[in-house]
XYZ file of C-alpha atoms in Angstrom:
597
model
C 113.713 207.551 221.307
C 109.965 207.908 221.268
C 110.011 209.010 217.616
C 112.243 206.074 216.692
C 109.916 203.645 218.472
C 106.906 205.188 216.727
C 108.613 204.894 213.333
C 109.509 201.273 214.039
C 105.921 200.530 215.083
C 104.613 202.213 211.924
C 107.021 200.146 209.831
C 105.858 196.926 211.461
C 102.254 197.986 210.907
C 102.912 198.560 207.195
C 104.349 195.052 206.953
C 100.894 193.723 207.864
C 99.363 195.244 204.703
C 99.690 193.935 201.158
C 102.303 195.627 198.952
C 100.889 194.837 195.519
C 98.407 197.719 195.372
C 95.331 195.653 196.309
C 92.450 197.174 198.294
C 89.217 195.896 199.842
C 85.744 196.387 198.365
C 85.607 199.870 199.966
C 88.938 200.817 198.289
C 90.859 200.765 201.600
C 94.294 199.128 202.078
C 93.933 195.487 203.142
C 95.468 193.548 206.007
C 97.317 190.506 204.752
C 96.161 188.322 207.675
C 92.430 188.975 207.236
C 92.032 188.897 203.457
C 93.066 187.031 200.355
C 94.961 183.756 200.085
C 93.104 180.440 200.000
C 90.327 181.674 202.311
C 89.189 184.234 199.727
C 89.887 181.821 196.888
C 87.485 179.272 198.402
C 84.534 181.532 197.493
C 85.923 182.234 194.024
C 86.624 178.549 193.393
C 83.157 177.688 194.714
C 81.607 179.960 192.096
C 83.810 178.602 189.332
C 82.982 174.979 190.189
C 79.258 175.602 189.662
C 79.705 177.977 186.704
C 81.758 175.397 184.791
C 79.138 172.788 185.606
C 76.578 175.140 184.046
C 78.646 176.059 180.993
C 79.686 172.509 180.139
C 76.206 171.223 180.872
C 75.310 173.179 177.739
C 78.410 172.822 175.556
C 79.127 169.116 176.140
C 75.780 167.990 174.700
C 74.976 170.938 172.444
C 75.699 169.067 169.219
C 73.275 166.339 170.318
C 70.505 168.891 170.964
C 71.086 170.609 167.620
C 70.986 167.360 165.641
C 68.211 165.522 167.526
C 65.919 168.370 168.634
C 66.535 171.165 166.108
C 67.113 168.589 163.305
C 70.336 170.126 161.980
C 72.897 168.201 159.924
C 76.255 167.114 161.372
C 78.350 169.768 159.610
C 75.880 172.602 160.324
C 75.504 171.590 163.972
C 79.257 171.140 164.436
C 79.951 174.587 162.992
C 77.198 176.142 165.136
C 78.810 174.637 168.239
C 82.311 175.866 167.406
C 81.027 179.315 166.351
C 79.182 179.720 169.638
C 82.094 178.388 171.676
C 84.414 180.697 169.756
C 82.223 183.671 170.670
C 82.257 182.593 174.323
C 86.058 182.669 174.319
C 86.577 185.760 172.139
C 84.369 188.157 174.150
C 86.652 188.066 177.253
C 88.934 190.588 175.569
C 86.051 193.108 175.829
C 85.342 192.116 179.423
C 89.012 192.551 180.271
C 88.993 196.031 178.751
C 85.949 197.102 180.802
C 87.515 195.710 183.992
C 91.016 197.159 183.520
C 89.835 200.538 182.241
C 86.526 201.334 183.928
C 84.679 199.131 186.433
C 87.372 196.948 187.971
C 87.282 193.159 188.031
C 84.802 192.726 190.870
C 82.030 194.925 189.481
C 82.521 193.782 185.891
C 82.291 190.173 187.013
C 79.254 190.670 189.246
C 77.179 192.532 186.628
C 78.101 190.007 183.933
C 77.207 187.046 186.148
C 73.685 188.448 186.623
C 73.283 188.710 182.832
C 74.535 185.094 182.548
C 71.783 184.028 184.937
C 69.110 185.785 182.839
C 70.476 184.166 179.653
C 70.378 180.724 181.274
C 66.763 181.269 182.328
C 65.829 182.157 178.728
C 67.730 179.146 177.400
C 65.920 176.832 179.809
C 62.610 178.241 178.571
C 63.713 177.678 174.930
C 64.280 173.938 175.503
C 61.183 173.547 177.712
C 58.287 175.287 175.928
C 56.946 173.064 173.070
C 56.172 175.999 170.759
C 59.856 177.067 170.858
C 61.149 173.873 169.204
C 60.159 171.796 166.140
C 58.052 168.604 166.548
C 59.950 165.374 167.366
C 61.478 163.576 164.389
C 61.035 159.839 163.832
C 64.222 157.783 164.066
C 63.229 155.930 160.871
C 63.781 158.953 158.602
C 66.853 161.055 157.904
C 67.312 164.439 159.560
C 67.133 166.196 156.195
C 63.469 165.140 155.874
C 62.449 166.258 159.389
C 60.646 169.534 159.937
C 63.232 172.235 160.495
C 63.107 174.801 163.315
C 61.354 178.072 162.445
C 63.128 181.444 162.402
C 61.446 182.366 165.703
C 62.538 179.113 167.375
C 66.109 179.541 166.142
C 66.112 183.216 167.202
C 65.032 182.420 170.768
C 67.448 179.509 171.187
C 70.514 181.084 169.585
C 69.659 184.519 170.991
C 69.815 183.037 174.501
C 73.046 181.200 173.672
C 74.776 184.296 172.345
C 73.552 186.486 175.198
C 75.224 183.958 177.487
C 78.376 184.119 175.348
C 78.546 187.926 175.556
C 77.951 187.948 179.323
C 80.632 185.284 179.776
C 83.079 187.806 178.347
C 82.758 189.743 181.594
C 83.052 186.738 183.924
C 85.718 184.458 182.474
C 88.763 186.792 182.300
C 88.025 188.407 185.662
C 87.203 185.495 187.960
C 90.522 183.665 187.403
C 92.444 186.952 187.584
C 90.694 187.841 190.851
C 91.724 184.450 192.207
C 95.388 185.034 191.377
C 95.149 188.558 192.841
C 94.502 187.037 196.286
C 98.229 186.267 196.622
C 100.739 189.078 197.216
C 103.769 188.799 194.912
C 105.849 190.677 197.504
C 105.431 187.966 200.135
C 107.514 184.833 199.349
C 105.083 182.480 201.143
C 102.124 183.844 199.221
C 104.127 183.798 195.968
C 104.828 180.086 196.541
C 101.092 179.482 197.007
C 100.377 181.467 193.840
C 102.619 179.139 191.815
C 100.145 176.334 192.594
C 97.022 178.452 192.158
C 96.470 177.761 188.461
C 96.876 174.006 189.001
C 94.073 174.026 191.567
C 92.063 176.544 189.553
C 91.914 174.146 186.609
C 91.371 171.246 189.021
C 88.209 173.028 190.201
C 87.176 173.885 186.638
C 87.399 170.280 185.507
C 85.662 168.986 188.617
C 82.668 171.047 187.484
C 83.071 169.699 183.965
C 83.141 166.135 185.337
C 79.760 166.644 186.998
C 78.346 168.182 183.805
C 79.632 165.468 181.472
C 78.249 162.659 183.639
C 75.213 163.630 185.700
C 73.852 166.536 183.621
C 74.436 164.832 180.282
C 72.639 161.727 181.541
C 69.699 163.873 182.732
C 69.484 165.593 179.332
C 69.601 162.335 177.351
C 67.366 160.205 179.560
C 65.101 162.476 181.649
C 64.658 165.701 179.715
C 66.313 168.863 178.504
C 64.160 171.059 180.737
C 65.615 169.530 183.890
C 69.035 169.185 182.253
C 69.158 172.967 181.714
C 67.124 173.914 184.785
C 69.626 172.408 187.245
C 72.605 174.513 186.029
C 70.386 177.613 185.946
C 69.512 177.205 189.628
C 73.142 176.285 190.340
C 74.366 179.503 188.748
C 72.087 181.529 191.027
C 73.583 179.726 194.042
C 77.115 180.337 192.703
C 76.503 184.084 192.474
C 75.375 184.114 196.116
C 78.522 182.207 197.142
C 80.671 184.772 195.347
C 78.914 187.729 196.992
C 79.282 186.209 200.497
C 83.067 186.225 200.065
C 83.214 189.970 199.298
C 84.718 191.086 202.671
C 87.664 188.719 202.162
C 88.646 189.721 198.612
C 91.707 191.728 197.614
C 90.820 193.902 194.631
C 92.815 195.819 192.033
C 91.562 199.273 191.069
C 91.144 200.078 187.330
C 94.134 201.970 185.904
C 92.871 203.185 182.535
C 92.490 201.496 179.183
C 95.373 199.155 178.293
C 94.409 199.492 174.617
C 94.829 203.271 174.718
C 98.210 202.903 176.443
C 99.393 200.411 173.832
C 98.052 202.517 170.948
C 99.758 205.653 172.344
C 103.094 203.841 172.519
C 102.874 202.467 168.991
C 101.753 205.819 167.517
C 104.450 207.732 169.429
C 107.136 205.253 168.314
C 106.076 205.681 164.682
C 105.953 209.479 165.101
C 109.510 209.501 166.494
C 110.961 206.904 164.133
C 113.501 209.325 162.649
C 114.857 210.425 166.036
C 117.976 208.662 167.357
C 117.678 206.734 170.605
C 119.906 207.997 173.434
C 122.645 205.604 174.521
C 121.627 206.016 178.153
C 118.081 204.694 178.874
C 117.906 207.129 181.813
C 117.572 209.955 179.276
C 114.194 208.559 178.157
C 111.016 210.050 179.633
C 109.930 208.525 182.951
C 108.011 209.638 186.037
C 109.487 209.463 189.512
C 108.979 206.451 191.762
C 106.611 208.340 194.076
C 104.069 208.675 191.243
C 103.842 204.890 190.912
C 103.799 204.241 194.663
C 100.962 206.738 195.130
C 98.852 205.062 192.437
C 99.571 201.493 193.558
C 101.393 200.667 190.311
C 104.948 199.630 189.478
C 107.794 201.274 187.614
C 109.509 199.146 184.952
C 113.074 199.708 183.755
C 113.897 199.962 180.049
C 114.902 196.776 178.210
C 116.672 196.325 174.827
C 114.052 194.003 173.326
C 111.658 195.471 170.707
C 113.990 198.458 170.727
C 111.974 200.413 168.185
C 109.194 200.973 170.729
C 111.680 202.754 173.018
C 111.405 205.716 170.645
C 107.954 206.400 172.116
C 109.719 207.606 175.293
C 112.126 210.022 173.592
C 111.849 213.481 175.137
C 110.973 216.106 172.501
C 112.110 219.716 172.907
C 109.324 221.239 170.841
C 105.651 220.981 171.741
C 103.975 218.179 169.845
C 100.398 216.923 169.585
C 101.665 213.376 170.102
C 102.300 212.878 173.809
C 105.569 211.411 174.990
C 105.109 208.027 176.672
C 106.909 206.882 179.784
C 109.417 204.038 179.834
C 106.976 202.043 181.969
C 104.198 202.422 179.383
C 106.616 201.329 176.680
C 107.662 198.252 178.649
C 104.034 197.345 179.413
C 103.282 197.469 175.694
C 106.344 195.350 174.958
C 105.176 192.705 177.416
C 101.764 192.437 175.737
C 103.258 192.421 172.227
C 105.870 189.752 173.108
C 103.092 187.338 174.101
C 101.206 187.582 170.796
C 103.396 185.061 168.844
C 103.088 182.599 171.749
C 99.307 183.094 171.731
C 99.241 182.438 167.975
C 100.905 179.059 168.575
C 97.986 178.029 170.808
C 95.359 178.505 168.054
C 95.874 175.061 166.488
C 95.728 173.179 169.849
C 92.574 175.154 170.694
C 91.068 174.037 167.385
C 91.939 170.443 168.348
C 90.081 170.854 171.648
C 87.042 172.090 169.708
C 87.049 168.850 167.723
C 86.943 166.725 170.881
C 83.742 168.535 171.872
C 81.997 167.809 168.582
C 83.263 165.070 166.270
C 84.577 162.753 169.011
C 81.187 162.874 170.699
C 79.334 162.486 167.399
C 81.418 159.354 166.700
C 80.123 157.871 169.929
C 76.525 157.924 168.619
C 77.445 155.273 166.020
C 78.893 152.787 168.543
C 77.494 150.270 171.007
C 76.816 152.280 174.185
C 75.135 149.563 176.261
C 76.347 148.537 179.701
C 74.267 145.561 180.738
C 70.693 145.372 179.472
C 69.283 148.613 180.900
C 71.901 151.371 180.743
C 73.237 153.256 177.728
C 76.220 155.572 178.009
C 75.445 159.106 176.747
C 78.138 159.904 174.121
C 78.939 163.252 175.765
C 79.702 161.405 179.026
C 82.966 160.209 177.507
C 84.230 163.724 178.105
C 84.265 162.731 181.776
C 87.383 160.711 180.981
C 89.090 163.884 179.732
C 88.285 165.418 183.090
C 89.341 162.426 185.188
C 92.586 162.147 183.229
C 93.291 165.843 183.673
C 92.538 165.821 187.415
C 94.882 162.868 187.984
C 97.585 164.505 185.872
C 97.286 167.747 187.863
C 97.634 165.870 191.164
C 100.704 163.962 189.963
C 102.207 167.089 188.419
C 101.704 169.348 191.458
C 102.593 166.820 194.177
C 105.318 164.707 192.535
C 106.598 165.992 189.186
C 107.225 169.587 190.360
C 109.188 168.427 193.419
C 111.354 166.154 191.287
C 112.051 168.874 188.736
C 112.802 171.451 191.459
C 115.773 169.317 192.451
C 116.995 169.204 188.867
C 116.304 172.746 187.639
C 116.317 174.808 190.901
C 113.208 176.488 189.444
C 110.369 176.979 191.993
C 107.915 176.045 189.171
C 109.809 172.843 188.388
C 109.895 173.575 184.664
C 109.200 176.834 182.872
C 105.728 177.739 181.692
C 106.775 177.491 178.033
C 108.296 174.046 178.562
C 105.036 172.886 180.104
C 103.112 174.286 177.129
C 105.423 172.424 174.752
C 104.738 169.081 176.466
C 101.014 169.752 176.076
C 101.451 170.416 172.347
C 103.285 167.101 171.899
C 100.355 165.381 173.617
C 97.942 167.035 171.145
C 99.875 165.474 168.252
C 99.454 162.081 169.948
C 95.715 162.708 170.470
C 95.060 163.232 166.767
C 97.341 160.373 165.728
C 95.502 157.956 168.016
C 92.097 159.342 166.947
C 92.990 158.726 163.293
C 93.907 155.095 163.940
C 90.794 154.436 166.049
C 88.548 155.974 163.380
C 90.248 153.864 160.711
C 89.313 150.764 162.714
C 85.736 152.006 163.258
C 85.256 152.575 159.520
C 86.645 149.087 158.821
C 83.985 147.585 161.101
C 81.287 149.735 159.478
C 82.302 148.464 156.025
C 82.539 144.875 157.237
C 78.988 144.891 158.626
C 77.486 146.853 155.750
C 76.758 149.944 157.859
C 78.371 152.514 155.584
C 75.035 153.652 154.196
C 73.202 153.560 157.536
C 74.713 155.764 160.211
C 71.828 155.125 162.592
C 72.579 151.397 162.574
C 74.648 150.757 165.702
C 78.037 149.183 165.069
C 79.079 146.032 167.000
C 81.929 148.004 168.543
C 82.017 149.358 172.072
C 82.068 153.119 172.591
C 85.006 152.652 174.941
C 87.409 152.268 171.992
C 87.350 156.094 171.998
C 88.784 156.214 175.535
C 92.502 156.535 174.584
C 91.953 159.785 172.657
C 89.809 161.243 175.456
C 92.356 160.288 178.146
C 95.260 161.740 176.148
C 93.252 164.946 175.667
C 93.041 165.270 179.458
C 96.807 164.878 179.823
C 97.386 167.459 177.071
C 95.019 169.936 178.752
C 96.723 169.479 182.136
C 99.960 170.692 180.583
C 98.916 173.159 177.894
C 95.788 174.799 179.319
C 97.129 175.364 182.817
C 100.507 176.586 181.582
C 98.859 178.931 179.052
C 96.524 180.361 181.684
C 99.402 180.985 184.091
C 101.728 182.280 181.363
C 99.386 184.965 180.019
C 98.456 186.118 183.532
C 102.007 186.063 184.880
C 103.652 187.763 181.904
C 101.094 190.577 181.630
C 101.932 193.925 183.301
C 100.477 194.394 186.772
C 97.686 196.737 185.647
C 96.850 194.696 182.533
C 96.283 191.304 184.172
C 92.699 190.940 182.938
C 93.847 191.666 179.403
C 96.612 189.094 179.831
C 94.118 186.467 180.995
C 91.910 187.332 178.028
C 94.791 186.300 175.721
C 94.354 182.755 177.055
C 90.626 182.834 176.345
C 91.008 184.604 173.003
C 93.162 181.661 171.958
C 90.182 179.366 172.563
C 87.871 181.704 170.677
C 90.086 181.960 167.609
C 90.762 178.219 167.844
C 87.052 177.475 167.632
C 86.551 179.791 164.654
C 89.624 178.212 163.056
C 88.081 174.797 163.687
C 84.904 175.906 161.890
C 86.970 177.178 158.954
C 89.080 174.021 158.689
C 86.064 171.737 159.009
C 84.080 173.633 156.362
C 86.950 173.924 153.889
C 88.014 170.289 154.218
C 84.384 169.167 153.793
C 83.915 171.428 150.766
C 87.146 170.392 149.017
C 86.764 166.650 149.631
C 83.098 166.654 148.562
C 84.093 168.383 145.329
C 86.543 165.552 144.710
C 83.746 163.021 145.225
C 85.089 161.448 148.415
C 83.837 163.584 151.311
C 85.779 163.318 154.554
C 83.028 164.860 156.714
C 79.450 163.901 155.835
C 76.227 163.746 157.855
C 76.676 159.963 157.783
C 79.921 159.401 159.670
C 80.060 155.765 158.523
C 80.442 156.991 154.933
C 82.958 159.700 155.902
C 86.745 159.605 156.252
C 87.356 161.258 159.609
C 90.561 159.223 159.896
C 92.050 161.349 157.080
C 90.803 164.517 158.752
C 92.368 163.575 162.103
C 95.638 162.705 160.342
C 95.620 166.173 158.751
C 95.128 167.735 162.190
C 98.039 165.652 163.543
C 100.310 167.030 160.799
C 99.129 170.597 161.479
C 99.777 170.101 165.208
C 103.310 168.849 164.515
C 104.154 171.853 162.332
C 102.674 174.157 164.979
C 104.821 172.549 167.703
C 108.071 173.156 165.803
C 107.016 176.751 165.147
C 106.358 177.118 168.904
C 109.858 175.785 169.675
C 111.388 178.412 167.396
C 109.356 181.297 168.851
C 109.837 180.254 172.487
C 113.609 180.081 171.969
C 113.661 183.854 171.480
C 111.052 184.741 174.117
C 112.329 186.879 177.011
C 110.437 186.515 180.294
C 109.479 189.765 181.983
C 111.326 190.901 185.094
C 109.588 190.095 188.390
C 108.109 193.060 190.282
C 109.392 191.580 193.531
C 112.268 189.375 194.648
C 109.955 186.587 195.876
C 110.897 184.164 193.082
C 114.587 184.772 193.771
C 114.005 184.122 197.490
C 112.266 180.824 196.675
C 115.063 179.861 194.251
C 117.720 180.574 196.886
C 115.810 178.439 199.391
C 115.780 175.541 196.912
C 119.537 175.850 196.433
C 120.105 175.847 200.205
C 117.898 172.789 200.636
C 119.725 171.062 197.790
C 123.096 171.729 199.398
C 121.793 170.348 202.698
C 119.962 167.444 201.054
C 116.602 168.630 202.423
C 114.440 168.529 199.288
C 111.937 165.744 199.799
C 109.627 164.126 197.308
């Protein structure tokens, strides 16, 4: 009796600990009641709010600094912005590797955030010290005739920018993944909270962007770049302190080896065994016992028929061979990462569209009437605030109303699937570029009517707020596509490759920005050769309406390709039954008429 009571007490005690392999910062098992959930996320979200304020305080107005302070042309400056932004979003794949294979997410993030702070300090010095920038250029002459920045000035400025980009590779994929790790998939209540996490994650992100695109942009344009960069630098230091204070409350995942090596081993082993027949019974494939996975805080995955060729990596060989035999779990982990690649490829074009809103949309605003009253002028980059406001409102409506309605219809705890949400976002991107093309057509008509085609610096008698529809639609598109992509790549990644999965989302942005640079350069080159340039330094003599129409067509083709690929996508099996529990609860509520909106 005593032994039975002791066993029961031990079982109850184990129920108080997380079951997803998370530990505290000392690598000890963690109590569910004292760690994680929204309490831990509050520190992580606090950091992210300030970090996004810092990052977008630079990116939102970067094209203005490059053209007005470093005297670069529109095309050169636009490409410099997208190249830098692309680097910011491509380096997370390296940060994810370091976190998953060596240091873990917490340490990788913390070290990288300190390097980010140093880079921001250098960048603030680059915009503040007179000898590190060219002399001011008179508004009466064209930028081509202004004194250009020296090699030293460019080296200091862009060196600081790219140091920040490299360091961001260690922060961006790990901070959002750490946030999602605070919810235990094996607890249905925490799983339900996790389904909303990415909505509120992006809500926080865009709240920081809202502050940057209004207050910071105004400071940069009207007070000075030193203060405009100094504020986010100090803010980043405060954000790092906030993150460190939350350390005792975090649930952490230990590194489990390089995901790239695992994937490479599987592919090489499958190729090595390509002549061997697959056994009819998957149980005859090589696999370790369940105790091995439990001891290491990882999860065993059963064999699936998709991407069947890779199953050959787990064929047991009788003879000794230099190529090691992979386990079924390693094969399935590789399959999960490979299956997401076509979906990721379909996000490249929308990511390129987002890059355009950061550059050309804002540059358009410099040609329009920005006055409100007789004393205030709207900074062009502040229009991005309407992207943020639109996105925040869309997230609120989606999370609090739309999901509850769709739960009644689909019996899906998410409301609609992640891929369906991504598809809606892609449709919105087509609308963004269609509207942008029509607005630009009208702007060029006014420029021609008032004889401004040869004088870009002559302000058009047209309010800057005609650009609002395309900015607002961009916010709606981001609320669907960005959030769904972020959740999809995290959720569908294997448990010990979550950082790598999150880096897929960011890699999409990186490649999208480089793709934007390529498209912009090629279109400019081809149309100039034909004598009717679409993208010139003088936007009033350009044909951006044709360029936006081209992007709308590309977005439409991309959407139909996404529909085809998503039709054949197979979602990974859940590691726990929490989703099934939540689905069953929805069905019970439906039968009792208890689902409320």
